[in-house]
Short mmCIF file of C-alpha atoms in Angstrom, two decimals:
data_model
loop_
_atom_site.label_atom_id
_atom_site.label_comp_id
_atom_site.label_asym_id
_atom_site.label_seq_id
_atom_site.Cartn_x
_atom_site.Cartn_y
_atom_site.Cartn_z
CA THR A 24 93.46 111.68 169.93
CA GLY A 25 91.01 109.43 168.64
CA THR A 26 88.26 107.44 170.20
CA LYS A 27 88.71 106.74 174.37
CA PHE A 28 87.54 103.14 174.85
CA ASN A 29 84.42 103.41 177.68
CA LEU A 30 85.09 102.36 180.76
CA SER A 31 81.85 103.05 182.01
CA ARG A 32 81.02 99.92 179.77
CA GLY A 33 81.27 97.78 183.57
CA MET A 34 84.01 95.04 181.60
CA THR A 35 83.51 91.49 183.06
CA TRP A 36 87.04 90.11 183.25
CA ARG A 37 87.43 86.12 183.32
CA LEU A 38 90.23 84.45 185.61
CA HIS A 39 91.64 80.92 185.25
CA ALA A 40 93.63 79.54 188.54
CA GLU A 41 93.95 76.37 188.01
CA VAL A 42 97.30 75.05 185.40
CA ASP A 43 95.63 73.38 182.42
CA TYR A 44 97.66 72.90 179.09
CA GLN A 45 96.99 70.96 176.19
CA LYS A 46 98.15 67.05 175.76
CA ARG A 47 100.55 67.45 173.45
CA ASP A 48 102.28 69.89 175.88
CA VAL A 49 102.10 67.68 178.99
CA GLU A 50 103.49 64.75 177.01
CA LEU A 51 106.63 66.49 175.97
CA ALA A 52 107.28 67.90 179.53
CA GLN A 53 106.66 64.72 180.51
CA ARG A 54 109.64 63.95 178.01
CA SER A 55 112.02 66.14 179.62
CA PRO A 56 113.14 67.74 182.60
CA TYR A 57 111.44 71.60 183.02
CA PHE A 58 110.75 74.61 184.95
CA THR A 59 107.75 76.90 184.91
CA ARG A 60 105.90 79.01 186.98
CA HIS A 61 102.20 78.65 187.86
CA ILE A 62 100.28 82.18 186.80
CA PRO A 63 96.84 82.64 186.68
CA VAL A 64 95.29 83.38 183.45
CA VAL A 65 93.35 86.39 182.97
CA LEU A 66 91.01 86.77 179.66
CA GLN A 67 91.51 89.62 177.49
CA HIS A 68 88.74 91.86 176.44
CA GLY A 69 89.01 93.07 172.43
CA PRO A 70 92.68 94.14 172.04
CA THR A 71 93.63 94.03 175.99
CA CYS A 72 96.13 91.03 175.35
CA GLY A 73 98.98 93.25 176.82
CA ILE A 74 96.96 94.23 180.02
CA ALA A 75 95.58 91.04 180.62
CA ALA A 76 98.95 89.20 180.74
CA LEU A 77 100.00 92.20 183.00
CA ALA A 78 97.21 91.39 184.98
CA SER A 79 98.02 87.73 185.68
CA VAL A 80 101.48 88.18 186.77
CA ILE A 81 99.88 91.27 189.10
CA ILE A 82 97.76 88.22 190.67
CA ALA A 83 100.65 86.12 191.10
CA ALA A 84 102.77 88.33 192.81
CA ASN A 85 99.68 89.60 194.82
CA PRO A 86 97.30 86.46 195.22
CA SER A 87 95.15 88.86 197.38
CA ALA A 88 94.14 91.41 194.58
CA ASP A 89 91.09 90.88 192.91
CA PHE A 90 91.74 90.61 189.39
CA ALA A 91 88.80 92.27 187.86
CA SER A 92 89.56 95.65 189.61
CA THR A 93 93.20 94.87 188.94
CA ALA A 94 92.94 94.84 184.72
CA ASN A 95 90.27 97.46 185.02
CA ASN A 96 93.01 99.93 186.92
CA LEU A 97 95.33 98.72 184.70
CA LEU A 98 93.15 99.73 181.59
CA SER A 99 91.95 102.97 182.69
CA ALA A 100 95.65 104.26 183.78
CA ALA A 101 97.21 102.68 180.01
CA ILE A 102 94.31 104.94 178.92
CA SER A 103 95.29 107.87 181.01
CA MET A 104 98.77 107.55 180.08
CA GLY A 105 98.34 108.05 176.44
CA ILE A 106 99.83 104.60 175.35
CA SER A 107 96.07 103.22 174.64
CA ASN A 108 92.90 104.01 173.07
CA GLN A 109 91.13 101.15 173.31
CA GLY A 110 93.22 98.54 175.65
CA GLU A 111 96.06 97.75 172.87
CA LEU A 112 99.69 97.95 173.94
CA MET A 113 101.79 98.43 170.55
CA SER A 114 105.11 98.74 172.54
CA VAL A 115 107.13 96.93 174.99
CA TRP A 116 107.85 100.70 176.54
CA TYR A 117 104.45 101.41 176.98
CA MET A 118 104.22 97.82 178.88
CA SER A 119 107.39 98.78 180.66
CA LYS A 120 105.24 102.41 181.58
CA LEU A 121 102.45 100.05 182.67
CA VAL A 122 104.30 97.49 184.84
CA GLU A 123 106.41 100.42 186.47
CA TYR A 124 102.67 101.93 187.65
CA ALA A 125 102.10 98.69 188.42
CA SER A 126 105.22 98.72 191.06
CA LEU A 127 106.77 96.11 189.74
CA GLU A 128 110.57 95.65 189.24
CA HIS A 129 111.19 95.23 185.47
CA SER A 130 113.69 95.81 182.52
CA VAL A 131 113.48 95.99 178.79
CA VAL A 132 115.44 92.98 177.68
CA GLU A 133 117.30 92.67 174.04
CA ILE A 134 116.31 88.85 172.81
CA THR A 135 117.79 86.78 170.00
CA PRO A 136 117.17 82.71 169.51
CA GLU A 137 120.67 82.23 171.61
CA THR A 138 119.24 84.33 174.45
CA ASP A 139 119.41 82.49 177.93
CA ILE A 140 115.74 82.05 178.76
CA PRO A 141 116.95 79.46 181.90
CA LEU A 142 118.87 82.27 183.26
CA GLN A 143 116.02 85.48 182.23
CA LEU A 144 113.67 83.40 183.82
CA ARG A 145 115.44 82.22 187.29
CA ASP A 146 113.23 84.53 189.29
CA SER A 147 111.58 86.50 186.12
CA VAL A 148 108.64 86.25 183.71
CA LEU A 149 108.72 87.36 180.17
CA LEU A 150 106.44 89.42 178.24
CA LEU A 151 106.74 89.99 174.60
CA ILE A 152 104.47 90.99 170.92
CA TYR A 153 104.94 88.26 168.40
CA ASP A 154 102.43 87.85 165.70
CA LYS A 155 100.03 85.03 165.99
CA ASP A 156 98.24 82.80 163.60
CA LYS A 157 94.60 81.84 163.58
CA ASN A 158 95.30 79.06 166.02
CA ASN A 159 97.23 81.68 168.17
CA GLU A 160 100.45 80.12 167.74
CA PRO A 161 103.84 82.37 166.17
CA THR A 162 103.50 83.17 162.28
CA MET A 163 105.18 85.15 159.70
CA ARG A 164 102.13 85.47 158.01
CA TYR A 165 100.49 88.74 158.48
CA ASN A 166 103.79 90.98 159.56
CA GLY A 167 102.80 92.43 162.85
CA GLU A 168 98.46 92.74 161.94
CA HIS A 169 97.64 89.98 164.30
CA ALA A 170 99.95 91.18 166.66
CA HIS A 171 99.72 89.91 170.05
CA TRP A 172 100.95 89.86 173.95
CA LEU A 173 102.49 86.73 174.97
CA LEU A 174 103.52 85.56 178.59
CA VAL A 175 106.97 83.27 178.92
CA THR A 176 106.68 81.05 182.68
CA GLY A 177 109.36 78.43 181.89
CA TYR A 178 111.28 75.84 179.61
CA THR A 179 111.75 72.61 178.29
CA HIS A 180 113.52 71.39 175.65
CA LYS A 181 112.28 68.75 173.03
CA GLU A 182 115.19 66.14 172.12
CA GLY A 183 115.30 65.14 168.54
CA ARG A 184 117.51 64.19 165.90
CA THR A 185 119.01 65.47 162.54
CA GLY A 186 120.91 64.59 159.66
CA SER A 187 120.76 62.36 157.09
CA ARG A 188 119.12 59.04 157.32
CA ASN A 189 121.94 57.09 157.79
CA LYS A 190 123.95 59.75 160.13
CA LYS A 191 121.65 61.21 162.08
CA THR A 192 123.30 63.66 165.36
CA PRO A 193 121.58 64.20 169.14
CA SER A 194 119.38 67.46 168.78
CA SER A 195 117.90 69.64 171.78
CA GLU A 196 115.60 72.79 171.16
CA LEU A 197 114.79 75.26 173.80
CA HIS A 198 110.78 75.08 174.02
CA VAL A 199 109.18 77.63 176.83
CA PHE A 200 106.20 77.38 178.76
CA VAL A 201 103.34 80.72 177.40
CA GLN A 202 100.32 81.47 178.34
CA HIS A 203 98.24 84.90 176.86
CA GLY A 204 94.55 86.10 176.57
CA LYS A 205 92.91 84.53 174.26
CA SER A 206 93.10 80.39 175.42
CA ARG A 207 93.07 79.18 179.61
CA LEU A 208 95.35 76.89 178.19
CA ARG A 209 99.28 76.81 178.85
CA GLN A 210 100.85 75.47 176.01
CA VAL A 211 104.23 74.37 174.94
CA TRP A 212 106.25 76.74 172.28
CA SER A 213 109.36 76.46 170.18
CA TRP A 214 111.52 79.89 171.27
CA ASN A 215 113.26 79.71 167.83
CA GLU A 216 109.67 80.53 166.44
CA ILE A 217 108.85 83.01 168.92
CA CYS A 218 111.79 84.59 168.00
CA LYS A 219 111.12 84.89 164.09
CA SER A 220 107.29 85.85 164.47
CA ASN A 221 108.11 88.52 167.06
CA GLN A 222 111.15 90.16 164.49
CA ASN A 223 108.61 90.28 161.84
CA VAL A 224 106.26 92.81 163.12
CA LYS A 225 106.24 95.73 161.64
CA LYS A 226 102.92 96.98 161.00
CA ALA A 227 99.70 97.29 163.16
CA LYS A 228 96.18 96.34 161.85
CA GLN A 229 94.66 99.07 160.77
CA GLY A 230 91.97 100.50 163.85
CA ASP A 231 91.70 103.49 166.19
CA TYR A 232 95.22 102.65 168.28
CA VAL A 233 97.89 104.10 170.02
CA VAL A 234 100.92 103.22 167.42
CA PRO A 235 104.11 104.23 167.31
CA ASP A 236 106.13 105.87 164.19
CA ASP A 237 108.68 103.25 164.23
CA LEU A 238 106.56 100.24 165.61
CA GLU A 239 109.28 97.52 164.44
CA SER A 240 111.57 99.57 167.04
CA HIS A 241 109.59 99.26 169.96
CA VAL A 242 108.85 95.53 169.32
CA ALA A 243 111.20 93.51 167.32
CA GLY A 244 114.20 91.73 169.49
CA LYS A 245 112.78 93.12 173.10
CA MET A 246 110.59 91.65 175.96
CA VAL A 247 110.05 93.12 179.31
CA LYS A 248 111.16 91.20 182.02
CA VAL A 249 109.35 91.18 185.38
CA ARG A 250 110.73 90.07 188.28
CA LEU A 251 108.94 88.27 191.05
CA LYS A 252 110.86 87.48 194.10
CA ASP A 253 108.53 85.64 195.79
CA LEU A 254 107.20 82.93 193.13
#
């Protein structure tokens, strides 16, 4: 039920193939060892952030594929499967169905701040939902009403010191390289902050969307791991 997305509108998708980072994130990576994959960015239309993120992964796995046709095919498939009305994907299980449709090896994996991200990224990229702030960074402010798909492509560690002024000890916090359909820029965010934001997705924004009855169980503490064998 609900109003289906009008595919006859002829969507014009945009692709950014060159790696482009925010200046502050380049400086962070230069101070610490890091690992990341070069994944093109497909920018979203409306609530198609998950479809745009998956299209980016497919283009990375098959550079000869046409990115616009890839995104449109994913959108059409999601609507046909009944897991989307307007391009939204409100569940890791819905995303898993679409990754399976794309014939990519994948699994749904539980996540916590202690997840071994370097191990998970060894031959894969990671897709998960978080709650985005006005600057697109993770937040706890909206309880899921600004839910957004994120693609994790790499990691680094931010070195620092913790403790009192007279007794500080070295510390190291895991940060990850991320990209999403709202920006052509790749960024570096705290994994801990992403996990907290992910756990806080409890309700969906009002709209004509396909939303599972228990949204939290479809989002919180979960990600879709997509294997990229040759990258």
